Structure formats: C-alpha cells, structure tokens
CSV table of C-alpha atoms in Angstrom, one decimal:
chain,number,residue,atom,x,y,z
A,1,ASP,CA,0.0,0.0,0.0
A,2,VAL,CA,1.5,3.3,-1.1
A,3,LYS,CA,1.9,5.8,1.6
A,4,VAL,CA,2.7,9.5,1.0
A,5,THR,CA,3.0,11.6,4.2
A,6,GLN,CA,3.4,15.3,4.7
A,7,SER,CA,5.1,16.9,7.7
A,8,SER,CA,2.1,18.9,8.9
A,9,ARG,CA,-1.6,18.9,8.3
A,10,TYR,CA,-2.0,22.5,9.5
A,11,LEU,CA,0.6,25.3,9.6
A,12,VAL,CA,0.4,29.0,10.5
A,13,LYS,CA,3.3,31.2,9.6
A,14,ARG,CA,3.9,35.0,9.5
A,15,THR,CA,4.7,37.0,6.4
A,16,GLY,CA,8.3,36.9,5.6
A,17,GLU,CA,9.1,33.7,7.3
A,18,LYS,CA,10.9,30.9,5.6
A,19,VAL,CA,8.6,27.8,5.4
A,20,PHE,CA,9.5,24.2,4.8
A,21,LEU,CA,7.0,21.6,3.7
A,22,GLU,CA,8.2,18.1,3.6
A,23,CYS,CA,6.8,15.1,1.8
A,24,VAL,CA,7.9,11.5,2.2
A,25,GLN,CA,6.9,8.4,0.2
A,26,ASP,CA,7.7,4.8,0.9
A,27,MET,CA,7.2,3.2,-2.4
A,28,ASP,CA,10.5,4.0,-4.1
A,29,HIS,CA,8.7,6.2,-6.7
A,30,GLU,CA,11.0,8.2,-8.9
A,31,ASN,CA,8.6,11.1,-9.6
A,32,MET,CA,7.4,13.5,-7.0
A,33,PHE,CA,5.2,16.6,-7.3
A,34,TRP,CA,4.0,19.6,-5.4
A,35,TYR,CA,0.6,21.2,-6.1
A,36,ARG,CA,-1.4,23.9,-4.5
A,37,GLN,CA,-5.2,23.6,-4.3
A,38,ASP,CA,-7.4,26.7,-4.2
A,39,PRO,CA,-11.2,26.9,-4.6
A,40,GLY,CA,-12.2,27.3,-8.2
A,41,LEU,CA,-8.6,26.9,-9.4
A,42,GLY,CA,-8.2,23.2,-9.1
A,43,LEU,CA,-4.8,21.6,-8.6
A,44,ARG,CA,-1.9,23.7,-9.9
A,45,LEU,CA,1.6,22.2,-10.3
A,46,ILE,CA,4.3,24.2,-8.5
A,47,TYR,CA,7.4,21.9,-9.1
A,48,PHE,CA,8.1,18.3,-9.8
A,49,SER,CA,11.1,16.1,-9.7
A,50,TYR,CA,11.6,13.0,-11.8
A,51,ASP,CA,14.6,11.8,-9.9
A,52,VAL,CA,17.0,12.6,-7.1
A,53,LYS,CA,18.5,16.0,-7.4
A,54,MET,CA,16.4,16.7,-10.5
A,55,LYS,CA,13.6,19.3,-10.6
A,56,GLU,CA,11.4,21.0,-13.1
A,57,LYS,CA,9.3,24.1,-12.8
A,58,GLY,CA,5.6,23.6,-12.9
A,59,ASP,CA,3.0,26.2,-13.8
A,60,ILE,CA,3.3,28.4,-10.8
A,61,PRO,CA,6.9,28.2,-9.4
A,62,GLU,CA,7.3,31.9,-8.5
A,63,GLY,CA,8.0,32.3,-4.8
A,64,TYR,CA,8.8,28.6,-4.3
A,65,SER,CA,11.8,26.4,-4.4
A,66,VAL,CA,12.3,22.6,-3.9
A,67,SER,CA,14.9,20.2,-2.8
A,68,ARG,CA,15.2,16.5,-3.5
A,69,GLU,CA,18.3,15.1,-1.9
A,70,LYS,CA,16.9,11.6,-1.3
A,71,LYS,CA,14.6,9.6,-3.4
A,72,GLU,CA,11.8,9.3,-0.8
A,73,ARG,CA,11.8,13.0,0.3
A,74,PHE,CA,10.7,16.1,-1.6
A,75,SER,CA,10.7,19.4,0.1
A,76,LEU,CA,8.9,22.6,-0.8
A,77,ILE,CA,10.4,25.8,0.4
A,78,LEU,CA,8.7,29.2,0.6
A,79,GLU,CA,11.7,31.6,0.9
A,80,SER,CA,9.7,34.5,2.2
A,81,ALA,CA,6.1,33.6,2.9
A,82,SER,CA,3.4,36.0,1.7
A,83,THR,CA,-0.3,36.1,2.4
A,84,ASN,CA,-1.1,35.0,-1.2
A,85,GLN,CA,0.6,31.7,-0.5
A,86,THR,CA,-2.1,30.8,2.0
A,87,SER,CA,-3.4,27.6,0.5
A,88,MET,CA,-3.7,23.8,0.7
A,89,TYR,CA,-0.5,22.1,-0.5
A,90,LEU,CA,-0.6,18.6,-1.8
A,91,CYS,CA,2.4,16.4,-2.5
A,92,ALA,CA,2.2,13.4,-4.9
A,93,SER,CA,4.4,10.6,-6.1
A,94,ARG,CA,4.4,8.2,-9.1
A,95,ARG,CA,6.7,5.6,-10.5
A,96,THR,CA,8.4,6.5,-13.7
A,97,GLY,CA,6.9,3.5,-15.5
A,98,GLY,CA,3.5,5.1,-15.1
A,99,GLY,CA,0.3,4.5,-13.1
A,100,GLU,CA,-1.5,6.4,-10.5
A,101,GLN,CA,-0.2,9.6,-9.0
A,102,TYR,CA,-0.6,9.0,-5.2
A,103,PHE,CA,-1.3,12.1,-3.1
A,104,GLY,CA,-0.4,13.0,0.4
A,105,PRO,CA,-3.1,14.2,2.9
A,106,GLY,CA,-2.2,17.9,2.3
A,107,THR,CA,-0.9,20.7,4.4
A,108,ARG,CA,-3.2,23.7,4.9
A,109,LEU,CA,-0.9,26.7,5.2
A,110,THR,CA,-2.1,30.0,6.5
A,111,VAL,CA,0.2,33.0,6.2
A,112,THR,CA,-0.8,36.0,8.4
B,1,GLY,CA,-0.1,27.3,-22.9
B,2,GLU,CA,-1.5,23.9,-22.0
B,3,ASN,CA,-5.0,24.2,-20.5
B,4,VAL,CA,-7.8,21.9,-19.4
B,5,GLU,CA,-11.3,23.3,-19.0
B,6,GLN,CA,-13.8,21.5,-16.9
B,7,HIS,CA,-17.5,21.9,-16.7
B,8,PRO,CA,-19.7,22.2,-14.7
B,9,SER,CA,-18.1,23.6,-11.6
B,10,THR,CA,-21.0,22.2,-9.5
B,11,LEU,CA,-23.5,19.5,-10.2
B,12,SER,CA,-26.4,18.3,-8.2
B,13,VAL,CA,-28.3,15.1,-9.1
B,14,GLN,CA,-30.9,13.0,-7.5
B,15,GLU,CA,-29.8,9.6,-6.2
B,16,GLY,CA,-30.1,7.0,-8.9
B,17,ASP,CA,-29.7,9.6,-11.7
B,18,SER,CA,-26.7,9.9,-14.0
B,19,ALA,CA,-24.0,12.5,-13.8
B,20,VAL,CA,-21.8,13.8,-16.6
B,21,ILE,CA,-18.7,15.9,-16.3
B,22,LYS,CA,-16.9,17.3,-19.3
B,23,CYS,CA,-13.4,18.4,-20.0
B,24,THR,CA,-11.6,20.0,-22.9
B,25,TYR,CA,-7.9,20.1,-23.5
B,26,SER,CA,-5.8,22.3,-25.6
B,27,ASP,CA,-2.6,20.3,-26.4
B,28,SER,CA,-3.3,17.9,-29.2
B,29,ALA,CA,-0.2,15.9,-28.1
B,30,SER,CA,-2.0,14.9,-24.9
B,31,ASN,CA,-2.6,11.1,-24.9
B,32,TYR,CA,-3.4,10.2,-21.3
B,33,PHE,CA,-6.5,11.3,-19.3
B,34,PRO,CA,-7.0,10.4,-15.7
B,35,TRP,CA,-9.9,11.3,-13.4
B,36,TYR,CA,-9.4,11.8,-9.7
B,37,LYS,CA,-12.0,11.9,-7.0
B,38,GLN,CA,-11.5,13.9,-3.8
B,39,GLU,CA,-13.9,13.3,-0.9
B,40,LEU,CA,-14.3,16.0,1.7
B,41,GLY,CA,-11.2,16.4,3.8
B,42,LYS,CA,-9.4,13.6,1.9
B,43,ARG,CA,-6.7,13.3,-0.7
B,44,PRO,CA,-7.5,12.9,-4.4
B,45,GLN,CA,-7.6,9.3,-5.7
B,46,LEU,CA,-7.5,7.9,-9.2
B,47,ILE,CA,-10.9,6.4,-10.2
B,48,ILE,CA,-10.4,5.8,-13.9
B,49,ASP,CA,-8.1,6.7,-16.8
B,50,ILE,CA,-8.1,6.4,-20.5
B,51,ARG,CA,-5.4,6.5,-23.2
B,52,SER,CA,-5.8,8.1,-26.6
B,53,ASN,CA,-5.9,4.8,-28.5
B,54,VAL,CA,-9.2,4.0,-26.8
B,55,GLY,CA,-12.5,5.8,-27.3
B,56,GLU,CA,-14.3,4.6,-24.2
B,57,LYS,CA,-13.5,2.8,-20.9
B,58,LYS,CA,-15.9,1.5,-18.3
B,59,ASP,CA,-15.5,0.3,-14.8
B,60,GLN,CA,-18.8,-0.7,-13.1
B,61,ARG,CA,-20.9,2.5,-12.8
B,62,ILE,CA,-18.1,4.8,-14.1
B,63,ALA,CA,-17.2,5.3,-17.7
B,64,VAL,CA,-15.0,7.8,-19.6
B,65,THR,CA,-15.3,8.7,-23.2
B,66,LEU,CA,-12.7,10.4,-25.4
B,67,ASN,CA,-13.1,12.4,-28.6
B,68,LYS,CA,-9.6,13.1,-29.9
B,69,THR,CA,-10.8,15.2,-32.8
B,70,ALA,CA,-12.8,17.6,-30.6
B,71,LYS,CA,-10.2,17.3,-27.8
B,72,HIS,CA,-12.6,16.6,-25.1
B,73,PHE,CA,-13.4,13.8,-22.7
B,74,SER,CA,-16.1,13.1,-20.3
B,75,LEU,CA,-16.8,11.2,-17.1
B,76,HIS,CA,-20.1,9.4,-16.8
B,77,ILE,CA,-21.5,8.1,-13.5
B,78,THR,CA,-24.6,6.0,-13.6
B,79,GLU,CA,-27.0,5.1,-10.8
B,80,THR,CA,-25.4,7.7,-8.5
B,81,GLN,CA,-25.2,7.1,-4.8
B,82,PRO,CA,-24.6,9.4,-1.9
B,83,GLU,CA,-21.0,8.2,-1.6
B,84,ASP,CA,-20.4,9.6,-5.1
B,85,SER,CA,-20.6,13.1,-3.6
B,86,ALA,CA,-17.1,14.6,-4.0
B,87,VAL,CA,-15.0,16.9,-6.1
B,88,TYR,CA,-13.9,15.3,-9.4
B,89,PHE,CA,-10.8,16.4,-11.3
B,90,CYS,CA,-10.0,15.6,-14.9
B,91,ALA,CA,-6.4,15.8,-16.1
B,92,ALA,CA,-4.5,15.6,-19.4
B,93,SER,CA,-0.9,14.5,-20.0
B,94,LYS,CA,1.4,13.8,-22.9
B,95,GLY,CA,2.2,10.5,-21.3
B,96,ALA,CA,1.2,8.2,-18.5
B,97,SER,CA,4.8,7.7,-17.4
B,98,GLY,CA,8.2,9.2,-17.6
B,99,THR,CA,8.6,12.9,-16.9
B,100,TYR,CA,5.2,14.0,-18.1
B,101,LYS,CA,3.2,16.3,-15.9
B,102,TYR,CA,-0.5,16.4,-15.5
B,103,ILE,CA,-2.6,19.5,-16.3
B,104,PHE,CA,-5.6,19.4,-14.1
B,105,GLY,CA,-9.0,20.9,-14.6
B,106,THR,CA,-10.5,23.2,-12.0
B,107,GLY,CA,-12.8,20.5,-10.5
B,108,THR,CA,-16.5,19.7,-10.3
B,109,ARG,CA,-18.3,19.4,-7.0
B,110,LEU,CA,-20.9,16.7,-7.4
B,111,LYS,CA,-23.7,16.5,-4.9
B,112,VAL,CA,-25.9,13.4,-4.9
B,113,LEU,CA,-29.2,14.2,-3.2
B,114,ALA,CA,-30.9,11.4,-1.3
C-alpha cells in the first residue's frame, strides 16, 4: 500500500518567514510533485522532480523552491512567505513507469 | 499554454440519476487522461483513466469517453449514490509515465441528493 505523508496537516506562519513543507513516500517512486489547491482553481503544479536532485518548474513556481536530496523525500520551500501563499499544499508521487499519482493528505498553510 | 477546461463547476443530481462531467484540453499531443475523486477532507484518488488509443472505458458505474478530434473527454457516473458526492478532477498529460506532468481541470463538485 502506497503511503505518502506530509510533515504537517496545518501550519500557520507569519509574512516573511521561511517555510519548509516536507513530503515522504515509501514506495520507491522516482517522480514526485508539489501542487497547491485553491477553490475554483483546481490543482496547480508548483514543481516536480523525476529523480533525485532533479527538478522541473511547474505552472506556478514563483515564490517557491524545492529540494530532492533523497529519493523518498521532496521538500517545498517558501523563501519568504506571503499572504497570497495561503493555500492547501498537496504532494504526490508516481513511479516512472506510469500508473496512479498518489497524493499525500495535504498541508493547509495559513500566512498571516 | 496547456490548458484543461472542466464543466460544470458544481452539479447536483438525485440519487439514482446519472451525472456527466466534461473536460476539454488544448494540447493535441495529450494522450493520457486520468480522473481523480476527492472526498471532503481527503486526498485525491484515481478512479479511472483512458489513453488516446481507446474511445471509451468502463468500470462498473463509471465510464470515460474520449473524442480526440474535438479534444474533449467526459466522465459518466450512472446510478449515482450518496457516496459519489465529492469533487472530481480531470487531467491531461502527454504520457502516463516518464517525466510527463498532468494538467488538471478546475474540478467539479458533485452532490448526490438522497
């Protein structure tokens, strides 16, 4: 059974803080993704990684960076949090050979 | 750029009726189309997918149809039940594997009324 976990379910940060969101998967998947989910906007891809130390910008990378030092872990970094980054953040993983993209439970981030 | 439009944004049906959600994609190179269901407070999960070499795929009460010429695909749920109430997302991708990313639609909130 695939398990994708995220470091926090709820997070409250102040404007200007550096924020780390972590995602860990236990199925040896090569591909990992970070999305943000906002009402009416669906799931928008921030960054993805198709292998260790590899990263690709998604559709809305501005204000974010990522790190993938180990295969099982994919971190999303908000260098200087802003109120417009208040959102639900979802991590996902998938094996390179294809198949379902498995999502984590999400982190609801509030920036005040 | 690549885009997936999804309609309607909300849909209410009586229990036992059918529900149809439609998506249109812009990139003609797209060849893989998954559908995800997200129940309230839970993570999205894959319910069905279709590849471009197939026009229709069915799994019990759920079916997906694809019209490559018109670049649109649809999710059909028959004999709806209260547990079908959720947000449904369509997506399009240039591949089901490798480094291909998904472009998701904006979601449809389906309410099945008992």
